[in-house]
Amino acid sequence: MSSTANGKNSTWHNWGGTVSARPVRQVTPASVEELVGAVRRAREDGLKVKAVGTGHSFTSIAAAEGVLISPQLLTGIRSIDRVAMTVTVEAGTLLKRLNTALAREGLSLTNMGDIMEQTVSGATSTGTHGTGRTSGSIAAQIKALELVTADGSVLTCSEKENPEVFAAARIGLGALGVVTAITLAVEPLFLLTAREEPMPFERVLAEFDQLWAENEHFEFYWFPHTGNTNTKRNNRSAGPEQPVGRLAGWFEDEFLSNGVFQMAQWVGRAVPATVPTIARISSRALSARTYTDIPHKVYTSPRRVRFVEMEYAVPRAALVQTLRELKALIDRPGLRVSFPVEVRTAPADDITLSTASGRDSAYIAVHMFRGTPYQAYFTAAERIFAAHEGRPHWGKVHTRDAEYFSRVYPRFGEFTALRDRLDPDRLFQNDYLRRVLGT
């Protein structure tokens, strides 16, 4: 399910149920020209503007105070350039539709996150990422983009055209304008072999550098209150295709990972004392499996259990120490954590406010089942992450502000100076941007 907002003055809710907003009006432009008109009218009426994708951010980054712009009609592939190996897509295109369309054309993105329900612009503007030794976030695969700025002009940028805007706007937080189209690098469709297997937590930490170095895409889930993890290694393969069988796929991905997991979360929420026992059972439920398929069928998986999430990027060299501190926190009496901790990596990139900007990074994501009190856990975890100069995912729960970001992002001032130039009157402002970028 995506976020909801219908007509004038209706209430908009995000996917996680953590944020709601009542914009003055909602606009669904069917063309860039209509979007330009909507931005200009909002400016004349003294209203702030916010574009909203599918509402998958847990923060209020997309909460609209004035005009909510929904890009749901700005969808589809504009063009495919097989010489440059790029695809240009409208901003409101769902990643799910893009991946399917590219596969039909014999093409694929190099890397992607683990869900594909978001719009291309929403996913890139918040820094959505998967895991990779040498391949970065979706935004790191952007070759050019087009956005409508505060004065109603349409600005295009790339490494050659408006490079200073390109450096920032790939992960622009909605602060620099409304993205209307994105050009992404693509490559010929390839196969990935996924190897999923349980592994003791201590072994993963002891061998982490080796596991990272030997695999193109390595990630793992640690089950709190246990010494167990489930690891996943994705590597390119010459084939043949050996997808997960329909019955096995349903059993592992739907029944165990969504259905039974959902029931376990309900029990844990109702009776917190059962959480460690449930965690031990959950961590042993998934058995080892290997399969080979096209990228989006390997990278992504269905997520039907609603949760709240905080995720921080720490320097990759600090990962093991950070995880040890997090485990010590969870092992103390009082906390009952029923959701696995997810760990992924990304190489350094050159995007101004990317969580991997200028440094090889490891991501630690903590989750709680929706409706379960999460503040004590997240507050304590955030203290650990911040002590390692962690950078929070822009679309996930955090309490950091501009003063903090100016310390952990060396190019933070570069972004705010560009914003002063492109949006001096703060047309694209909301409470979240006031906090994270300053006034």
XYZ file of C-alpha atoms in Angstrom:
439
model
C 0.000 0.000 0.000
C 1.248 3.478 -0.771
C 0.545 6.734 0.984
C -2.899 8.279 0.600
C -4.236 11.739 -0.213
C -7.283 12.547 -2.283
C -8.571 15.880 -3.413
C -8.458 19.120 -1.516
C -7.623 19.203 2.192
C -7.522 15.417 2.581
C -5.048 13.936 5.037
C -1.911 12.321 3.639
C -0.289 9.390 5.501
C 3.047 7.732 4.903
C 3.471 3.949 4.475
C 4.761 3.355 7.990
C 1.908 5.282 9.636
C 4.415 7.568 11.399
C 3.593 10.812 9.554
C 0.435 12.587 8.405
C -0.141 15.977 6.780
C -3.044 18.095 5.575
C -1.902 20.038 2.507
C -3.930 23.030 1.316
C -4.278 21.385 -2.083
C -3.070 18.402 -4.024
C -1.957 18.587 -7.654
C -1.374 15.643 -10.007
C 0.333 17.145 -13.086
C 0.253 15.139 -16.306
C 3.216 16.943 -17.894
C 6.291 18.973 -16.989
C 4.437 22.086 -18.224
C 1.575 21.425 -15.810
C 4.061 20.900 -12.991
C 5.760 24.222 -13.814
C 2.334 25.883 -13.676
C 1.591 24.317 -10.297
C 4.912 25.510 -8.843
C 4.351 29.050 -10.137
C 0.785 29.172 -8.777
C 1.933 27.948 -5.378
C 4.572 30.666 -5.305
C 1.993 33.341 -6.210
C -0.316 32.032 -3.472
C 2.469 32.033 -0.878
C 2.272 28.256 -0.403
C 5.139 25.812 0.155
C 5.545 22.946 -2.347
C 6.400 19.317 -1.673
C 6.500 16.431 -4.162
C 5.483 13.080 -2.686
C 6.198 9.591 -4.014
C 4.716 6.482 -2.392
C 5.353 7.681 1.157
C 7.943 5.025 2.042
C 9.983 7.464 4.133
C 9.500 7.146 7.892
C 10.559 10.757 8.402
C 8.395 13.777 7.541
C 10.659 14.603 4.560
C 7.623 14.452 2.216
C 5.055 16.106 4.518
C 3.442 18.938 2.553
C 2.298 22.097 4.333
C 0.944 23.857 1.246
C 0.796 22.170 -2.155
C 1.323 18.417 -2.396
C 2.512 17.409 -5.856
C 1.839 13.784 -6.735
C 3.914 12.515 -9.685
C 1.690 9.492 -10.375
C 0.907 10.669 -13.934
C 4.560 11.484 -14.700
C 5.507 7.895 -15.401
C 7.145 5.725 -18.015
C 10.362 5.525 -19.966
C 11.127 8.605 -22.080
C 14.026 7.075 -23.976
C 16.643 4.337 -24.009
C 20.107 5.144 -25.382
C 21.842 1.873 -26.241
C 25.059 3.641 -27.239
C 25.461 5.551 -23.966
C 23.702 2.674 -22.122
C 21.259 4.913 -20.277
C 17.517 5.052 -19.694
C 15.605 8.287 -19.054
C 12.473 7.878 -16.945
C 9.734 10.155 -15.645
C 10.066 10.923 -11.945
C 6.886 9.160 -10.814
C 7.773 5.807 -12.376
C 7.687 3.006 -9.818
C 10.953 1.072 -9.525
C 8.903 -2.109 -9.919
C 7.640 -0.960 -13.345
C 11.060 0.315 -14.390
C 12.738 -3.004 -13.520
C 10.118 -5.006 -15.414
C 10.321 -2.718 -18.465
C 14.129 -2.814 -18.514
C 14.164 -6.620 -18.286
C 11.847 -6.781 -21.316
C 14.407 -4.642 -23.175
C 17.262 -6.938 -22.079
C 18.605 -4.299 -19.674
C 19.076 -3.860 -15.917
C 20.265 -1.441 -13.270
C 23.600 -2.502 -11.764
C 22.364 -2.427 -8.184
C 19.116 -1.703 -6.339
C 17.548 -1.656 -2.891
C 15.550 -4.476 -1.342
C 12.081 -3.147 -2.141
C 10.798 -1.666 -5.389
C 7.511 -0.042 -4.396
C 8.969 3.493 -4.444
C 9.030 6.037 -7.237
C 12.380 6.558 -8.949
C 12.572 10.178 -7.757
C 11.515 9.395 -4.192
C 14.009 6.554 -3.891
C 16.935 8.549 -5.273
C 16.123 11.819 -3.468
C 16.376 10.069 -0.100
C 19.423 7.929 -0.925
C 17.784 4.490 -1.176
C 20.459 1.803 -1.546
C 21.095 -1.901 -1.584
C 24.419 -3.500 -0.731
C 27.555 -3.617 -2.851
C 31.322 -3.890 -2.723
C 31.852 -1.639 -5.741
C 28.325 -0.591 -6.810
C 26.559 2.144 -4.883
C 23.059 3.486 -4.281
C 20.472 4.029 -7.012
C 21.388 7.749 -6.958
C 25.025 6.835 -7.664
C 23.826 5.350 -10.984
C 22.257 8.665 -12.122
C 23.822 10.201 -15.245
C 21.557 13.254 -15.618
C 18.421 14.730 -14.138
C 15.814 17.373 -14.818
C 14.123 19.449 -12.138
C 11.727 22.359 -11.835
C 13.286 25.018 -9.628
C 11.627 27.616 -7.390
C 11.326 30.254 -10.141
C 9.460 27.788 -12.372
C 12.325 27.118 -14.757
C 13.290 23.623 -15.909
C 16.929 22.908 -15.160
C 18.894 19.930 -16.485
C 22.140 18.785 -14.943
C 24.838 16.173 -15.448
C 28.601 15.897 -14.958
C 29.023 18.337 -17.882
C 25.919 20.548 -17.548
C 25.435 22.401 -14.238
C 27.849 19.987 -12.498
C 27.522 21.703 -9.111
C 23.758 21.071 -9.188
C 24.334 17.486 -10.340
C 26.668 16.843 -7.389
C 23.867 17.738 -4.962
C 20.554 17.067 -6.707
C 21.037 13.322 -7.136
C 20.178 13.102 -3.418
C 18.428 16.463 -3.134
C 15.945 15.735 -0.292
C 13.317 17.653 -2.278
C 15.089 20.847 -1.183
C 16.408 22.040 -4.553
C 13.328 21.619 -6.753
C 10.861 19.052 -8.026
C 12.602 16.281 -9.990
C 10.748 15.552 -13.244
C 13.012 13.045 -15.025
C 16.085 10.965 -14.243
C 18.652 9.388 -16.567
C 20.157 6.206 -15.131
C 23.064 4.061 -16.278
C 21.964 0.595 -17.375
C 23.772 -2.507 -18.577
C 22.843 -5.650 -20.487
C 20.608 -7.925 -18.421
C 22.689 -10.330 -16.334
C 22.152 -13.160 -13.880
C 22.894 -13.224 -10.171
C 23.356 -16.289 -8.041
C 22.075 -15.746 -4.514
C 23.447 -17.884 -1.715
C 21.512 -17.524 1.521
C 22.635 -19.374 4.626
C 22.516 -19.114 8.413
C 25.832 -18.237 10.095
C 26.751 -17.565 13.735
C 26.909 -13.834 14.590
C 30.458 -14.095 15.960
C 31.683 -15.827 12.812
C 30.172 -13.121 10.589
C 31.924 -10.406 12.617
C 35.235 -12.301 12.656
C 35.126 -12.906 8.887
C 33.290 -9.752 7.826
C 36.177 -8.208 5.855
C 36.697 -11.467 3.980
C 32.966 -11.951 3.278
C 32.783 -8.369 2.010
C 35.901 -8.723 -0.182
C 34.909 -12.064 -1.734
C 31.360 -11.113 -2.757
C 29.954 -8.454 -5.049
C 26.960 -8.015 -2.750
C 27.069 -9.215 0.847
C 24.476 -8.547 3.550
C 23.203 -10.205 6.682
C 20.380 -10.096 9.178
C 21.152 -10.573 12.860
C 18.354 -11.769 15.134
C 18.588 -9.876 18.460
C 18.603 -12.010 21.635
C 20.322 -14.775 19.642
C 23.789 -15.508 18.295
C 22.321 -16.225 14.855
C 22.341 -14.437 11.510
C 21.061 -15.143 8.029
C 23.626 -14.154 5.375
C 23.044 -13.371 1.715
C 25.724 -13.327 -0.994
C 24.808 -12.202 -4.516
C 27.336 -12.655 -7.307
C 27.161 -12.505 -11.089
C 26.658 -15.816 -12.782
C 27.029 -17.320 -16.242
C 23.827 -19.242 -15.555
C 21.758 -21.168 -16.194
C 18.729 -19.517 -14.631
C 17.523 -21.482 -11.618
C 14.845 -19.365 -9.960
C 13.307 -20.258 -6.632
C 10.504 -22.760 -7.274
C 6.993 -21.330 -6.962
C 6.085 -23.458 -3.939
C 9.444 -22.978 -2.183
C 9.301 -19.250 -2.948
C 5.819 -18.951 -1.513
C 6.800 -20.937 1.588
C 10.001 -18.999 2.352
C 9.163 -15.489 1.067
C 5.461 -15.277 1.826
C 4.590 -17.861 4.471
C 7.738 -17.663 6.629
C 9.102 -14.158 5.894
C 5.721 -12.415 5.842
C 2.875 -14.617 7.155
C 4.416 -16.467 10.106
C 6.711 -13.515 10.809
C 3.655 -11.232 11.042
C 2.004 -13.571 13.556
C 5.217 -13.773 15.589
C 5.331 -9.966 15.680
C 1.730 -9.812 16.932
C 2.559 -12.256 19.731
C 5.733 -10.361 20.638
C 3.894 -7.040 20.740
C 1.152 -8.478 22.969
C 3.495 -10.426 25.269
C 7.004 -8.859 25.190
C 8.447 -11.594 27.430
C 8.049 -14.070 24.537
C 10.305 -12.065 22.193
C 13.648 -13.842 22.908
C 12.022 -17.262 22.399
C 10.343 -16.118 19.183
C 13.685 -14.682 18.000
C 15.421 -18.026 18.532
C 12.707 -19.858 16.573
C 12.631 -17.189 13.800
C 16.404 -17.264 13.373
C 16.257 -21.012 12.684
C 13.191 -20.976 10.427
C 14.960 -20.045 7.190
C 17.202 -22.744 5.786
C 20.094 -22.340 3.345
C 19.166 -21.951 -0.328
C 20.832 -21.040 -3.611
C 19.114 -19.712 -6.723
C 19.993 -17.843 -9.927
C 17.769 -15.204 -11.529
C 17.703 -11.756 -13.158
C 18.774 -8.899 -10.830
C 15.504 -7.395 -9.618
C 14.226 -10.848 -8.661
C 17.315 -11.387 -6.508
C 17.918 -7.939 -5.025
C 14.313 -7.260 -3.995
C 11.768 -9.103 -1.874
C 8.181 -8.464 -0.749
C 7.774 -6.639 2.576
C 4.226 -6.982 3.850
C 4.873 -6.702 7.597
C 4.602 -3.026 8.608
C 7.449 -1.669 10.713
C 9.287 1.482 11.784
C 12.970 1.780 10.885
C 16.113 3.699 11.750
C 19.226 3.205 9.618
C 22.669 4.743 9.957
C 25.733 4.603 7.724
C 28.977 4.292 9.666
C 32.499 4.115 8.222
C 32.909 0.524 7.030
C 35.982 0.120 9.249
C 33.812 0.910 12.310
C 31.091 -1.668 11.565
C 32.224 -4.550 13.785
C 32.781 -2.306 16.817
C 29.425 -0.580 16.289
C 27.616 -3.920 16.097
C 29.318 -5.160 19.257
C 28.074 -2.058 21.073
C 24.566 -2.535 19.664
C 24.530 -6.185 20.804
C 25.659 -5.155 24.300
C 22.805 -2.640 24.382
C 20.179 -5.222 23.347
C 21.579 -7.834 25.766
C 20.935 -5.520 28.716
C 17.696 -6.231 30.623
C 14.634 -4.305 29.506
C 14.812 -4.178 25.717
C 12.770 -6.680 23.711
C 13.657 -6.471 20.019
C 11.583 -8.731 17.780
C 12.859 -7.544 14.373
C 16.202 -8.526 12.802
C 19.010 -5.963 12.436
C 19.972 -5.558 8.757
C 23.593 -4.903 7.713
C 24.704 -3.800 4.226
C 27.608 -1.886 2.615
C 28.292 0.725 -0.066
C 31.458 2.137 -1.643
C 32.301 5.827 -1.291
C 30.564 8.099 -3.814
C 30.794 11.765 -4.846
C 27.230 12.925 -4.059
C 27.196 15.844 -1.627
C 24.680 14.497 0.923
C 24.908 10.781 0.156
C 25.287 8.688 3.295
C 28.328 7.186 1.507
C 29.716 10.574 0.415
C 33.505 10.387 0.462
C 33.752 7.240 2.568
C 33.277 3.478 2.273
C 30.215 2.808 4.380
C 28.342 0.099 6.243
C 24.637 0.421 6.994
C 23.023 -0.803 10.190
C 19.216 -0.776 10.154
C 17.174 -1.325 13.301
C 13.440 -2.003 13.068
C 10.440 -2.406 15.328
C 7.027 -3.840 14.474
C 4.502 -1.063 13.869
C 2.578 -0.285 17.050
C 5.388 -1.483 19.347
C 7.093 1.254 21.434
C 10.382 1.897 19.642
C 11.682 5.151 21.136
C 13.875 3.692 23.911
C 15.589 1.260 21.508
C 16.061 3.787 18.714
C 17.309 6.517 21.070
C 19.941 4.231 22.597
C 20.957 2.824 19.188
C 21.206 6.338 17.726
C 23.597 7.335 20.522
C 25.888 4.461 19.484
C 25.666 5.331 15.762
C 26.333 9.039 16.377
C 29.439 8.209 18.444
C 30.868 6.642 15.247
C 30.007 9.709 13.122
C 27.033 7.863 11.695
C 24.922 9.434 8.973
C 21.197 8.602 9.151
C 19.247 7.557 6.071
C 17.281 10.659 5.052
C 14.033 8.711 4.857
C 14.284 6.803 8.133
C 13.674 7.771 11.753
C 16.380 9.942 13.332
C 16.686 13.028 15.544
C 19.782 14.670 14.020
C 19.852 18.338 12.933
C 21.808 20.728 10.697
C 24.458 21.345 13.346
C 25.212 17.605 13.508
C 25.178 17.181 9.717
C 27.601 20.059 9.253
C 30.088 17.963 11.262
C 29.590 14.547 9.580
C 29.228 15.801 5.985
C 32.378 17.643 4.817
C 30.424 19.164 1.890
C 27.323 20.150 3.865
C 27.985 23.887 3.319
C 28.236 23.263 -0.423
C 24.689 21.885 -0.423
C 23.183 24.684 1.676
C 24.917 27.351 -0.466
C 23.423 25.787 -3.613
C 20.010 25.731 -1.952
C 20.368 29.424 -1.100
C 20.973 30.071 -4.794
C 18.212 27.828 -6.221
C 15.545 28.389 -3.558
C 16.339 31.574 -1.619
C 12.705 31.988 -0.482
C 12.418 28.367 0.668
C 9.485 27.438 -1.558
C 10.322 23.746 -1.021
C 10.679 24.052 2.756
C 8.923 21.951 5.401
C 9.563 21.211 9.073
C 11.906 18.321 8.310
C 14.117 20.417 6.014
C 14.149 23.239 8.592
C 15.636 20.767 11.059
C 18.140 18.944 8.853
C 19.320 21.837 6.672
C 18.835 24.752 9.049
C 16.921 27.948 8.477
